[in-house]
Structures are given as C-alpha cells and as structure tokens.
Tab-separated table of C-alpha atoms and ligand atoms in Angstrom:
chain	number	residue	atom	x	y	z
A	62	UNK	CA	17.318	9.572	98.926
A	63	UNK	CA	21.078	9.009	98.819
A	64	UNK	CA	22.526	7.447	101.961
A	65	UNK	CA	24.862	9.692	103.904
A	66	UNK	CA	27.815	7.665	102.716
A	67	UNK	CA	27.017	8.405	99.068
A	68	UNK	CA	26.543	12.088	99.612
A	69	UNK	CA	29.333	14.253	98.286
A	70	UNK	CA	31.481	16.049	100.873
A	71	UNK	CA	31.094	19.774	100.312
A	72	UNK	CA	33.738	22.154	101.640
A	73	UNK	CA	32.612	25.654	102.603
A	74	UNK	CA	35.799	27.717	102.363
A	75	UNK	CA	35.979	31.313	103.554
A	76	UNK	CA	39.261	32.934	102.638
A	77	UNK	CA	41.319	35.440	104.601
A	78	UNK	CA	42.007	38.720	102.787
A	79	UNK	CA	45.822	38.600	102.732
A	80	UNK	CA	47.763	37.746	99.577
A	81	UNK	CA	50.015	35.174	101.241
A	82	UNK	CA	46.903	33.354	102.501
A	83	UNK	CA	44.726	33.718	99.411
A	84	UNK	CA	47.220	31.902	97.179
A	85	UNK	CA	47.534	28.654	99.178
A	86	UNK	CA	43.828	28.746	100.129
A	87	UNK	CA	42.807	28.829	96.451
A	88	UNK	CA	45.296	26.043	95.787
A	89	UNK	CA	43.699	24.015	98.556
A	90	UNK	CA	40.250	24.540	96.995
A	91	UNK	CA	41.528	23.211	93.683
A	92	UNK	CA	43.153	20.256	95.398
A	93	UNK	CA	39.963	19.357	97.318
A	94	UNK	CA	37.867	19.647	94.171
A	95	UNK	CA	40.290	17.478	92.226
A	96	UNK	CA	39.842	14.799	94.897
A	97	UNK	CA	36.119	14.753	94.057
A	98	UNK	CA	34.791	17.134	96.696
A	99	UNK	CA	32.302	19.920	96.043
A	100	UNK	CA	33.593	23.309	97.120
A	101	UNK	CA	31.911	26.634	97.749
A	102	UNK	CA	34.646	29.234	97.939
A	103	UNK	CA	34.015	32.715	99.339
A	104	UNK	CA	36.277	35.722	98.940
A	105	UNK	CA	35.672	38.933	100.806
A	106	UNK	CA	33.895	41.362	98.494
A	107	UNK	CA	36.832	43.773	98.382
A	108	UNK	CA	39.236	40.931	97.594
A	109	UNK	CA	36.967	39.822	94.762
A	110	UNK	CA	36.877	43.390	93.547
A	111	UNK	CA	40.636	43.814	93.681
A	112	UNK	CA	41.527	40.496	92.032
A	113	UNK	CA	38.975	40.766	89.253
A	114	UNK	CA	39.774	44.416	88.597
A	115	UNK	CA	43.528	43.864	88.502
A	116	UNK	CA	43.386	40.657	86.457
A	117	UNK	CA	40.370	41.173	84.162
A	118	UNK	CA	39.614	44.872	84.428
A	119	UNK	CA	36.046	43.937	85.317
A	120	UNK	CA	34.327	43.056	88.576
A	121	UNK	CA	31.690	40.903	86.971
A	122	UNK	CA	33.899	37.824	86.914
A	123	UNK	CA	33.605	34.344	88.396
A	124	UNK	CA	37.186	33.711	89.431
A	125	UNK	CA	36.677	29.936	89.372
A	126	UNK	CA	34.830	29.754	86.020
A	127	UNK	CA	37.761	28.213	84.162
A	128	UNK	CA	38.389	25.658	86.903
A	129	UNK	CA	34.696	24.726	86.841
A	130	UNK	CA	34.598	24.384	83.079
A	131	UNK	CA	37.434	21.872	83.355
A	132	UNK	CA	35.104	19.695	85.438
A	133	UNK	CA	35.847	20.758	88.999
A	134	UNK	CA	32.813	21.233	91.232
A	135	UNK	CA	33.587	24.695	92.625
A	136	UNK	CA	30.993	27.351	93.342
A	137	UNK	CA	32.181	30.870	93.897
A	138	UNK	CA	30.623	33.530	96.082
A	139	UNK	CA	31.583	36.623	98.060
A	140	UNK	CA	31.086	37.784	101.627
A	141	UNK	CA	30.927	41.342	102.889
A	142	UNK	CA	33.089	42.446	105.808
A	143	UNK	CA	30.759	45.410	106.311
A	144	UNK	CA	33.090	47.996	104.760
A	145	UNK	CA	33.216	49.662	101.369
A	146	UNK	CA	35.610	48.248	98.796
A	147	UNK	CA	37.981	51.210	99.061
A	148	UNK	CA	38.114	51.256	102.914
A	149	UNK	CA	41.638	51.190	104.409
A	150	UNK	CA	41.825	47.793	106.069
A	151	UNK	CA	45.148	48.360	107.814
A	152	UNK	CA	43.403	50.132	110.705
A	153	UNK	CA	42.463	48.948	114.213
A	154	UNK	CA	38.850	49.701	113.393
A	155	UNK	CA	38.997	46.999	110.756
A	156	UNK	CA	40.655	44.455	113.042
A	157	UNK	CA	37.983	45.108	115.650
A	158	UNK	CA	35.194	44.605	113.143
A	159	UNK	CA	36.907	41.479	111.906
A	160	UNK	CA	36.980	40.149	115.460
A	161	UNK	CA	33.509	41.183	116.553
A	162	UNK	CA	31.192	41.637	113.591
A	163	UNK	CA	32.575	39.406	110.847
A	164	UNK	CA	31.540	36.141	112.577
A	165	UNK	CA	27.859	37.139	112.115
A	166	UNK	CA	28.447	37.599	108.396
A	167	UNK	CA	30.041	34.166	108.211
A	168	UNK	CA	27.109	32.692	110.102
A	169	UNK	CA	24.677	34.211	107.618
A	170	UNK	CA	26.636	33.013	104.595
A	171	UNK	CA	27.139	29.468	105.864
A	172	UNK	CA	23.402	29.199	106.607
A	173	UNK	CA	22.596	30.429	103.105
A	174	UNK	CA	25.032	28.069	101.388
A	175	UNK	CA	23.715	25.068	103.303
A	176	UNK	CA	20.134	25.967	102.512
A	177	UNK	CA	20.709	26.544	98.825
A	178	UNK	CA	22.412	23.165	98.406
A	179	UNK	CA	20.100	21.212	100.680
A	180	UNK	CA	18.463	19.353	97.805
A	181	UNK	CA	21.788	18.475	96.163
A	182	UNK	CA	22.629	15.857	98.778
A	183	UNK	CA	25.758	17.535	100.139
A	184	UNK	CA	27.619	16.692	103.306
A	185	UNK	CA	29.048	20.036	104.366
A	186	UNK	CA	32.226	20.760	106.259
A	187	UNK	CA	34.016	23.988	107.063
A	188	UNK	CA	37.515	24.963	105.912
A	189	UNK	CA	38.951	28.168	107.315
A	190	UNK	CA	42.298	29.893	107.640
A	191	UNK	CA	43.810	29.254	111.091
A	192	UNK	CA	43.899	33.015	111.684
A	193	UNK	CA	40.062	33.037	111.766
A	194	UNK	CA	38.375	33.452	115.142
A	195	UNK	CA	34.896	32.224	114.165
A	196	UNK	CA	35.212	28.541	113.079
A	197	UNK	CA	34.471	26.819	116.406
A	198	UNK	CA	31.193	28.707	116.929
A	199	UNK	CA	29.992	28.299	113.363
A	200	UNK	CA	30.970	24.625	113.235
A	201	UNK	CA	29.110	24.011	116.461
A	202	UNK	CA	25.980	25.884	115.408
A	203	UNK	CA	25.670	23.998	112.111
A	204	UNK	CA	27.136	20.695	113.315
A	205	UNK	CA	29.965	20.920	110.781
A	206	UNK	CA	33.323	19.197	110.766
A	207	UNK	CA	35.845	21.982	111.344
A	208	UNK	CA	39.034	21.993	109.238
A	209	UNK	CA	41.688	24.615	109.907
A	210	UNK	CA	44.285	25.438	107.254
A	211	UNK	CA	47.649	26.798	108.375
A	212	UNK	CA	49.539	28.508	105.552
A	213	UNK	CA	52.875	28.835	107.399
A	214	UNK	CA	55.429	26.317	108.714
A	215	UNK	CA	54.687	23.905	111.561
A	216	UNK	CA	57.379	25.604	113.682
A	217	UNK	CA	55.418	28.873	113.666
A	218	UNK	CA	52.166	27.038	114.380
A	219	UNK	CA	53.800	25.292	117.299
A	220	UNK	CA	55.088	28.534	118.843
A	221	UNK	CA	51.635	30.134	118.759
A	222	UNK	CA	50.052	26.894	119.903
A	223	UNK	CA	52.251	26.796	123.002
A	224	UNK	CA	51.792	30.455	123.852
A	225	UNK	CA	50.544	29.694	127.355
A	226	UNK	CA	53.577	27.517	128.101
A	227	UNK	CA	55.902	30.241	126.807
A	228	UNK	CA	54.161	32.797	128.997
A	229	UNK	CA	54.372	30.569	132.063
A	230	UNK	CA	58.116	30.279	131.517
A	231	UNK	CA	58.457	34.016	131.112
A	232	UNK	CA	59.626	33.781	127.491
A	233	UNK	CA	56.677	35.716	126.026
A	234	UNK	CA	56.691	38.620	125.588
A	235	UNK	CA	60.365	38.398	124.641
A	236	UNK	CA	61.121	42.006	125.557
A	237	UNK	CA	64.440	41.984	123.723
A	238	UNK	CA	65.970	39.073	125.678
A	239	UNK	CA	67.961	36.384	123.876
A	240	UNK	CA	67.432	33.012	125.493
A	241	UNK	CA	67.286	29.478	124.181
A	242	UNK	CA	64.002	27.677	124.700
A	243	UNK	CA	64.260	23.896	124.775
A	244	UNK	CA	61.032	22.707	126.410
A	245	UNK	CA	58.567	23.037	123.517
A	246	UNK	CA	57.314	19.655	122.267
A	247	UNK	CA	59.049	18.738	118.991
A	248	UNK	CA	61.329	21.780	118.945
A	249	UNK	CA	64.852	20.959	120.051
A	250	UNK	CA	65.931	24.501	120.698
A	251	UNK	CA	64.972	27.932	119.477
A	252	UNK	CA	66.308	31.299	120.535
A	253	UNK	CA	63.716	33.873	121.568
A	254	UNK	CA	65.194	36.253	118.968
A	255	UNK	CA	63.719	33.908	116.342
A	256	UNK	CA	60.178	34.126	117.707
A	257	UNK	CA	57.528	35.740	115.506
A	258	UNK	CA	57.227	39.491	116.033
A	259	UNK	CA	53.835	39.079	117.713
A	260	UNK	CA	55.517	37.092	120.484
A	261	UNK	CA	58.322	39.641	120.777
A	262	UNK	CA	56.075	42.658	121.398
A	263	UNK	CA	55.313	43.695	124.969
A	264	UNK	CA	52.542	46.074	123.962
A	265	UNK	CA	49.582	44.088	122.764
A	266	UNK	CA	47.331	45.410	119.998
A	267	UNK	CA	44.021	44.159	118.653
A	268	UNK	CA	45.946	42.178	116.082
A	269	UNK	CA	47.748	40.266	118.827
A	270	UNK	CA	44.356	39.615	120.406
A	271	UNK	CA	43.019	38.297	117.120
A	272	UNK	CA	45.961	35.971	116.560
A	273	UNK	CA	45.964	34.634	120.115
A	274	UNK	CA	42.203	34.121	120.031
A	275	UNK	CA	42.513	32.275	116.716
A	276	UNK	CA	45.003	29.906	118.351
A	277	UNK	CA	42.546	29.216	121.173
A	278	UNK	CA	39.922	28.482	118.558
A	279	UNK	CA	42.115	26.101	116.568
A	280	UNK	CA	42.378	23.829	119.606
A	281	UNK	CA	38.839	22.664	118.952
A	282	UNK	CA	39.323	22.097	115.203
A	283	UNK	CA	38.693	18.540	114.043
A	284	UNK	CA	41.545	18.578	111.525
A	285	UNK	CA	44.499	20.849	110.834
A	286	UNK	CA	46.117	21.045	107.414
A	287	UNK	CA	49.552	22.644	107.114
A	288	UNK	CA	51.303	23.898	103.986
A	289	UNK	CA	54.613	22.304	104.909
A	290	UNK	CA	56.432	19.045	104.240
A	291	UNK	CA	56.728	16.309	106.845
A	292	UNK	CA	60.387	15.531	106.114
A	293	UNK	CA	61.353	19.169	106.673
A	294	UNK	CA	59.690	19.541	110.064
A	295	UNK	CA	59.376	15.951	111.255
A	296	UNK	CA	59.638	16.462	115.002
A	297	UNK	CA	57.488	19.576	115.238
A	298	UNK	CA	54.783	17.828	113.211
A	299	UNK	CA	54.944	14.586	115.238
A	300	UNK	CA	54.538	16.556	118.468
A	301	UNK	CA	51.546	18.476	117.087
A	302	UNK	CA	49.975	15.227	115.894
A	303	UNK	CA	49.896	14.055	119.469
A	304	UNK	CA	47.609	16.962	120.271
A	305	UNK	CA	45.309	17.081	117.232
A	306	UNK	CA	44.968	15.466	113.785
A	307	UNK	CA	47.620	17.441	111.876
A	308	UNK	CA	48.484	16.811	108.215
A	309	UNK	CA	51.511	18.219	106.363
A	310	UNK	CA	50.236	18.564	102.788
A	311	UNK	CA	52.575	21.099	101.177
A	312	UNK	CA	53.740	22.639	99.063
A	313	UNK	CA	50.302	23.409	97.696
A	314	UNK	CA	51.138	25.284	94.544
A	315	UNK	CA	51.652	23.087	91.580
A	316	UNK	CA	50.149	20.688	89.072
A	317	UNK	CA	46.438	21.167	89.299
A	318	UNK	CA	46.690	24.923	89.042
A	319	UNK	CA	48.400	24.690	85.693
A	320	UNK	CA	45.385	22.825	84.352
A	321	UNK	CA	42.899	25.015	86.200
A	322	UNK	CA	44.226	28.546	86.404
A	323	UNK	CA	42.509	30.743	88.972
A	324	UNK	CA	43.298	34.442	89.325
A	325	UNK	CA	44.788	34.968	92.770
A	326	UNK	CA	46.758	38.171	92.588
A	327	UNK	CA	45.514	41.361	94.241
A	328	UNK	CA	47.710	43.564	92.061
A	329	UNK	CA	48.306	43.622	88.309
A	330	UNK	CA	51.434	41.609	87.505
A	331	UNK	CA	54.233	42.893	85.294
A	332	UNK	CA	55.562	40.206	83.007
A	333	UNK	CA	59.355	40.086	83.297
A	334	UNK	CA	59.959	37.046	81.080
A	335	UNK	CA	61.205	38.853	78.004
A	336	UNK	CA	63.649	40.902	80.059
A	337	UNK	CA	64.850	37.817	81.939
A	338	UNK	CA	65.280	35.835	78.718
A	339	UNK	CA	67.869	38.352	77.564
A	340	UNK	CA	70.067	37.797	80.657
A	341	UNK	CA	72.715	35.117	81.248
A	342	UNK	CA	71.730	32.083	83.334
A	343	UNK	CA	71.893	32.641	87.091
A	344	UNK	CA	72.882	36.306	86.736
A	345	UNK	CA	69.758	38.034	88.083
A	346	UNK	CA	68.994	38.824	91.719
A	347	UNK	CA	65.259	38.985	92.422
A	348	UNK	CA	64.318	41.362	95.249
A	349	UNK	CA	60.883	41.367	96.861
A	350	UNK	CA	59.382	41.925	100.308
A	351	UNK	CA	55.996	40.377	99.603
A	352	UNK	CA	52.539	41.845	99.886
A	353	UNK	CA	52.412	43.289	103.400
A	354	UNK	CA	55.772	44.212	104.871
A	355	UNK	CA	56.636	47.861	105.257
A	356	UNK	CA	60.089	49.258	105.758
A	357	UNK	CA	61.704	52.649	106.058
A	358	UNK	CA	63.369	54.650	103.378
A	359	UNK	CA	66.832	54.064	104.807
A	360	UNK	CA	66.588	50.339	104.227
A	361	UNK	CA	65.633	50.933	100.605
A	362	UNK	CA	68.542	53.368	100.229
A	363	UNK	CA	71.069	50.880	101.630
A	364	UNK	CA	69.744	48.034	99.483
A	365	UNK	CA	69.884	50.306	96.439
A	366	UNK	CA	73.444	51.282	97.407
A	367	UNK	CA	74.366	47.610	97.773
A	368	UNK	CA	72.882	46.776	94.378
A	369	UNK	CA	74.901	49.606	92.810
A	370	UNK	CA	78.130	48.450	94.432
A	371	UNK	CA	77.570	44.799	93.541
A	372	UNK	CA	76.935	45.480	89.821
A	373	UNK	CA	74.413	42.632	89.813
A	374	UNK	CA	71.526	42.310	87.322
A	375	UNK	CA	68.267	42.608	89.236
A	376	UNK	CA	64.473	42.681	89.288
A	377	UNK	CA	63.160	44.672	92.236
A	378	UNK	CA	59.512	44.626	93.267
A	379	UNK	CA	58.783	47.989	94.846
A	380	UNK	CA	55.185	47.571	95.904
A	381	UNK	CA	53.185	50.793	96.279
A	382	UNK	CA	52.897	51.655	99.992
A	383	UNK	CA	55.798	49.514	101.179
A	384	UNK	CA	57.604	52.605	102.444
A	385	UNK	CA	55.911	55.327	104.465
A	386	UNK	CA	57.613	58.171	102.653
A	387	UNK	CA	56.633	61.782	102.834
A	388	UNK	CA	56.244	62.210	99.113
A	389	UNK	CA	58.985	62.020	96.521
A	390	UNK	CA	60.665	58.895	95.259
A	391	UNK	CA	62.045	56.273	97.585
A	392	UNK	CA	65.067	55.328	95.492
A	393	UNK	CA	68.300	57.333	95.574
A	394	UNK	CA	68.507	60.012	92.946
A	395	UNK	CA	69.773	58.714	89.631
A	396	UNK	CA	69.460	55.040	90.672
A	397	UNK	CA	67.123	54.130	87.835
A	398	UNK	CA	69.304	55.834	85.217
A	399	UNK	CA	72.451	54.227	86.532
A	400	UNK	CA	70.934	50.734	86.508
A	401	UNK	CA	68.767	50.972	83.384
A	402	UNK	CA	70.850	48.459	81.459
A	403	UNK	CA	70.883	45.848	84.213
A	404	UNK	CA	67.818	46.354	86.365
A	405	UNK	CA	64.042	46.180	86.182
A	406	UNK	CA	61.870	47.847	88.829
A	407	UNK	CA	58.235	46.764	88.928
A	408	UNK	CA	55.320	47.292	91.351
A	409	UNK	CA	54.361	43.590	91.307
A	410	UNK	CA	55.217	40.618	89.116
A	411	UNK	CA	54.407	36.987	88.430
A	412	UNK	CA	56.862	35.853	91.088
A	413	UNK	CA	56.759	32.179	90.227
A	414	UNK	CA	57.667	32.908	86.628
A	415	UNK	CA	60.550	35.114	87.721
A	416	UNK	CA	61.910	32.502	90.113
A	417	UNK	CA	61.545	29.676	87.606
A	418	UNK	CA	63.368	31.582	84.846
A	419	UNK	CA	66.934	30.224	84.371
A	420	UNK	CA	68.298	33.794	84.490
A	421	UNK	CA	67.306	34.146	88.161
A	422	UNK	CA	70.169	33.130	90.431
A	423	UNK	CA	69.257	34.567	93.837
A	424	UNK	CA	66.353	35.964	95.827
A	425	UNK	CA	66.646	38.774	98.347
A	426	UNK	CA	63.490	38.044	100.323
A	427	UNK	CA	61.507	39.124	103.377
A	428	UNK	CA	61.036	35.407	104.142
A	429	UNK	CA	57.301	35.108	103.604
A	430	UNK	CA	56.539	31.390	103.713
A	431	UNK	CA	55.160	31.216	100.169
A	432	UNK	CA	58.201	33.031	98.819
A	433	UNK	CA	60.536	30.619	100.603
A	434	UNK	CA	58.782	27.545	99.279
A	435	UNK	CA	58.566	28.990	95.765
A	436	UNK	CA	62.262	29.879	95.835
A	437	UNK	CA	63.292	26.410	96.966
A	438	UNK	CA	61.057	24.893	94.310
A	439	UNK	CA	62.896	26.971	91.697
A	440	UNK	CA	66.294	25.994	93.220
A	441	UNK	CA	67.070	29.651	93.924
A	442	UNK	CA	68.998	30.302	97.180
A	443	UNK	CA	68.041	33.281	99.290
A	444	UNK	CA	69.375	36.321	101.123
A	445	UNK	CA	67.081	36.846	104.085
A	446	UNK	CA	65.823	40.154	105.380
A	447	UNK	CA	62.797	39.365	107.566
A	448	UNK	CA	60.744	42.317	108.738
A	449	UNK	CA	57.929	41.059	110.952
A	450	UNK	CA	55.408	38.317	111.852
A	451	UNK	CA	56.436	34.735	110.879
A	452	UNK	CA	59.204	36.022	108.579
A	453	UNK	CA	61.560	36.199	111.559
A	454	UNK	CA	61.011	32.549	112.464
A	455	UNK	CA	61.042	31.428	108.824
A	456	UNK	CA	64.533	32.923	108.471
A	457	UNK	CA	65.806	30.447	111.059
A	458	UNK	CA	64.532	27.543	108.948
A	459	UNK	CA	66.124	28.914	105.762
A	460	UNK	CA	69.516	29.962	107.136
A	461	UNK	CA	70.182	27.927	110.294
A	462	UNK	CA	68.278	24.685	109.685
A	463	UNK	CA	68.163	24.038	105.940
A	464	UNK	CA	71.155	26.172	104.930
A	465	UNK	CA	69.538	27.371	101.716
A	466	UNK	CA	70.115	31.045	102.407
A	467	UNK	CA	72.239	33.636	104.171
A	468	UNK	CA	71.414	36.661	106.296
A	469	UNK	CA	71.454	40.078	104.659
A	470	UNK	CA	73.027	41.661	107.704
A	471	UNK	CA	74.179	40.426	111.069
A	472	UNK	CA	73.598	43.514	113.156
A	473	UNK	CA	70.462	45.544	113.621
A	474	UNK	CA	71.315	48.110	110.982
A	475	UNK	CA	71.987	47.597	107.341
A	476	UNK	CA	74.918	48.990	105.375
A	477	UNK	CA	75.293	49.082	101.606
A	478	UNK	CA	78.745	47.492	101.852
A	479	UNK	CA	77.298	44.506	103.725
A	480	UNK	CA	74.447	44.261	101.215
A	481	UNK	CA	76.910	44.245	98.289
A	482	UNK	CA	79.130	41.692	100.006
A	483	UNK	CA	76.237	39.305	100.637
A	484	UNK	CA	74.883	39.698	97.115
A	485	UNK	CA	78.377	38.709	95.924
A	486	UNK	CA	78.390	35.654	98.208
A	487	UNK	CA	74.963	34.534	96.998
A	488	UNK	CA	75.435	35.002	93.281
A	489	UNK	CA	78.814	33.366	92.585
A	490	UNK	CA	81.749	31.504	94.111
A	491	UNK	CA	82.202	28.502	96.401
A	492	UNK	CA	79.628	29.478	99.015
A	493	UNK	CA	77.070	30.156	96.266
A	494	UNK	CA	77.679	26.663	94.865
A	495	UNK	CA	77.196	25.147	98.307
A	496	UNK	CA	73.956	27.051	98.829
A	497	UNK	CA	72.693	25.909	95.437
A	498	UNK	CA	73.528	22.286	96.270
A	499	UNK	CA	71.640	22.484	99.557
A	500	UNK	CA	68.678	24.178	97.861
A	501	UNK	CA	68.615	21.367	95.313
A	502	UNK	CA	68.474	18.795	98.108
A	503	UNK	CA	65.566	20.523	99.870
A	504	UNK	CA	63.842	20.917	96.511
A	505	UNK	CA	64.099	17.141	96.043
A	506	UNK	CA	62.439	16.691	99.424
A	507	UNK	CA	59.540	18.882	98.275
A	508	UNK	CA	59.306	17.068	94.974
A	509	UNK	CA	59.336	13.630	96.607
A	510	UNK	CA	56.597	14.688	99.019
A	511	UNK	CA	54.339	15.449	96.072
A	512	UNK	CA	54.726	12.114	94.252
A	513	UNK	CA	51.982	9.507	94.524
A	514	UNK	CA	53.834	7.729	97.339
A	515	UNK	CA	55.183	10.944	98.834
A	516	UNK	CA	54.326	12.129	102.335
A	517	UNK	CA	52.212	15.150	101.342
A	518	UNK	CA	50.133	13.202	98.855
A	519	UNK	CA	49.650	10.353	101.312
A	520	UNK	CA	48.774	12.777	104.097
A	521	UNK	CA	46.268	14.530	101.884
A	522	UNK	CA	44.618	11.235	100.916
A	523	UNK	CA	44.547	10.240	104.544
A	524	UNK	CA	42.864	13.566	105.424
A	525	UNK	CA	40.281	12.994	102.661
A	526	UNK	CA	39.353	9.608	104.141
A	527	UNK	CA	39.395	10.908	107.711
A	528	UNK	CA	37.162	13.871	106.942
A	529	UNK	CA	34.683	11.616	105.098
A	530	UNK	CA	34.627	9.201	108.057
A	531	UNK	CA	34.090	12.035	110.516
A	532	UNK	CA	31.222	13.482	108.463
A	533	UNK	CA	29.680	10.010	108.269
A	534	UNK	CA	30.116	9.402	111.972
A	535	UNK	CA	28.295	12.646	112.778
A	536	UNK	CA	25.477	11.904	110.346
A	537	UNK	CA	24.941	8.515	111.958
A	538	UNK	CA	24.925	10.090	115.379
A	539	UNK	CA	22.239	12.532	114.268
A	540	UNK	CA	19.931	9.794	112.878
B	79	UDP	N1	54.015	37.566	94.863
B	79	UDP	C1	53.735	37.806	93.551
B	79	UDP	N2	54.311	38.888	92.956
B	79	UDP	C2	55.138	39.730	93.595
B	79	UDP	C3	55.437	39.468	94.942
B	79	UDP	C4	54.857	38.379	95.553
B	79	UDP	O1	53.004	37.056	92.912
B	79	UDP	O2	55.577	40.699	92.982
B	79	UDP	C5	53.397	36.403	95.503
B	79	UDP	C6	54.421	35.362	95.860
B	79	UDP	O3	54.627	34.495	94.769
B	79	UDP	C7	53.826	34.696	97.088
B	79	UDP	C8	52.908	35.766	97.675
B	79	UDP	O4	52.782	36.795	96.719
B	79	UDP	O5	53.057	33.577	96.694
B	79	UDP	C9	53.488	36.392	98.935
B	79	UDP	O6	53.382	35.497	99.978
B	79	UDP	P1	54.504	35.367	101.072
B	79	UDP	O7	54.030	34.338	102.039
B	79	UDP	O8	55.811	35.114	100.454
B	79	UDP	O9	54.600	36.797	101.722
B	79	UDP	P2	53.504	37.820	102.311
B	79	UDP	O10	53.047	38.637	101.175
B	79	UDP	O11	52.409	37.009	102.933
B	79	UDP	O12	54.287	38.600	103.298
C-alpha cells in the first residue's frame, strides 16, 4: 500500500450557485489539478442544468471532459439542493433550505466521494466557498483539512471577519451614518458608507444570517485562499495572516483555462467580436451590472439618456430580470433605433472577450470583483455604479485607492447629464489618459504576481506544500 506521503491529495470542491463565484471556483479547480492534485468538483444540479443547457443545448454533458482529456485529474459530479431545476432561488425559502438542509446533502456527497475513491489511495481535503456554512462540521466529521476560498477582495473579507468588533464599536449596522473607522487590523481608515450593504442594513434577513454564520465558520478553516493580489492589499492581508493561514493567489482567471476550457456561464453568451472589430480603438463603452444586481427602471432611463447625450459607441448587457418592471420595455422609447449605428444591446456576452478587444475603452460597471479584475487585466478604466453587497466596498478600492476609475454620480440620485459628463471624462481627454496610465500600473502588478517568482504564484505553491504537510500530519496522528 502507498505510504500516506505518496498518496495524491484529492480536493473535494462544492461550488456555490452564483455566477461570480462559479467562475473563480472553476478556475481554482483547474489550478489545483494543474499542480498535480486530484479534484472532484460538484455543481448544484440546477447550475449544471443551466450551464450545460446554455452552452451545449444538452444536459448530458461532463463540463470538465475537455480539461480531463488534456490530462488533468478532475472528476465531475452534481449535488441536489432539494429543489427542482426551475425553482426560483431568490426566495427566503431557498436561503433557509440552504442554511438548514443543504449541509446534510453535502455530508452525503462527501461520504460517497470518499468511499468511491477509497481504493485509489487518495488523501482528501475539502475546498468550499467562504459563503458556505457547512465546512467546519463536514471537515470535522470526516477528519478533512478545511480550505476556504474567498472570491472577493481581502478588504471585504476583513470587514466581515471583524463584524463583532464593528458591532461592539457601534459601527454595524451603519444605519446611514458616515463615520471613519480606523481600528480594524490592517485597514488604515474606511468610512462606514463604504461598508458592504449587508453591514449597512439594520433589518436582518436570512441572507444576513447566512453570511454572518459563514464568517463564524471560516474562523475554524485550516487555510484561506483569496482571489486578490498581495501587493494590492498588503496590510489587510498581513493582518489576516496573523489570525489564520491566508494566501493571496489571484487573479485566478488566466493561462490554464485557455488550454483547458471549461463552460462556466449560466446564460448563453452573445459574441460581440465582429461588431467590436468594426469600431475604432478605445471608442466603445462597455456597460454591465453583472449576474445578480437589480436596479429600477429610472436608473436604466438615466443611463440610456446619458449614453444618448454622450454619443459614445457602446455595448450594453441588459440581463433578463435585472429590472423589476411591470411589463413593457425598460429602455426609453426609440432608444434602440436612435443608437442602432453605434450601440449593441445583448442579454449576456463573453465579457472577457469584450474587455480585451482593442475597441473597448471604458467599462461602466456595478463593481463586481471579477469584473474589476478583468477590466484591470484588459487595461480598461471604469465608471463605478455599485448597487449592493461587496460592490460598494470594491468601489472604494477602484476609485479612492487605486485610482483606476471614477464614480458615475456623486449624490444619491442619477441624472443623465452627469452620466454623459462622466462617460466623456472616461473615454477621452487628460483625465482619461491619467486613468489609463494608473490602470496600466495596476495591471502590471497583477501580471507580476502571476509570474513564476510573483507573489500569487509563490503563495499558491506555498499553499500546496502547506496543505500536503497538514494532510500528512493528520494521517500520522491517526496511525
Ligand atoms: N460576465 C459575463 N458576461 C456578461 C456579464 C458578466 O461573462 O455579460 C461575467 C464576468 O466576466 C464576471 C462574472 O460574470 O466574471 C460576474 O462576476 P462579478 O464578480 O463581476 O459580478 P456578480 O455577477 O457576482 O455581481
């Protein structure tokens, strides 16, 4: 029998169902497998259904087949959340089930995976999204090393992590106050207006409960991986490292995925390349609010008005369901006709391709973390219009700290004149040049982090060794 040391580490990865989490989680699976680990990756059944339907028009698909045929040791499976594929998962009922009943399903699956690979000589460990509430219990039951993956910046992690301290100081819930907080480890100063929406709210929902519980759970994780870059959040990361093993390994979106494509998109993607190729370099504004954010019709009307006034070329992702409208279109009458020669409106696109196209010169974004990192990687400065959750805190990093973007509006309400003015500032002129220069600098930081000697690569290698040592240590203890 192989000694424990020679056994292959085998990551059991159970993905969260949100688009902004699925993408980096899949990328992490590829990265672990390319470092020689075995991986069993589980999507929720409805996620599997949605991705395979939208990408292959069939549900009988192994999403990782291509990655596996290129030599990576990745098994793919699904897990039920107890609801039918078409169930509306934006309800409280779903959050409650996710909190209370889903952990049993995970327990069952983990047991099954471990049993079915027991003869293969695997050393299992658990990799979960930090927003999961079940890892500590499951890891304890099966004696597994517990790895938590945080898909957002370290600043956001740190704010949730220090929730108790913020409460003791009366800064959470924020309740509309604007005060600077300067006592959080590794965070020089942050205004309460920049806290994530879940820390702003005074009325707590089940979702708040889930998030706060997840951050209790993460305190017992053995390792925490974060999709950020050490040089961008040095102090926040150093302070977190004093609490728990914390590794900045981002951005997790390149290289290996090109060789091993894995379908990750929940919606069919419109290809905008041909349209973009016919536009002058840097002339197109890309507008998207990501996969989750909702807004009201007025916001859409003002942005549309601003686009009309600015005369800019644009691609606008208007995701189905992003506006709760009572029937009818959400765009102003005649907008599509008036912008036909300079605009493209799509329900979803291959965002990376759009950002990387030389025609794209600016991104009006909701400040989802993946979108920010992708935009910086493409050297495209941003106009920020955060709507909720971490987007509000991410805006601070983009505009105030790294200076790679501007705010869409300064007050609470949005006017088309302000939108047009800021589009003008972003797309051309002195300020636009400055923003582009700063974006280029931050992009270099990302690029350097990914080189062989770069911080993210070194941190990842260090994690690989540390996780192997920890697995070994536990095996020896058991003997
Ligand atoms: N995305 C995409 N096509 C679109 C809009 C978004 O592929 O039309 C991708 C985008 O590249 C990013 C993810 O969806 O990787 C959204 O994640 P993000 O963290 O930016 O925002 P969220 O959707 O979580 O709010």
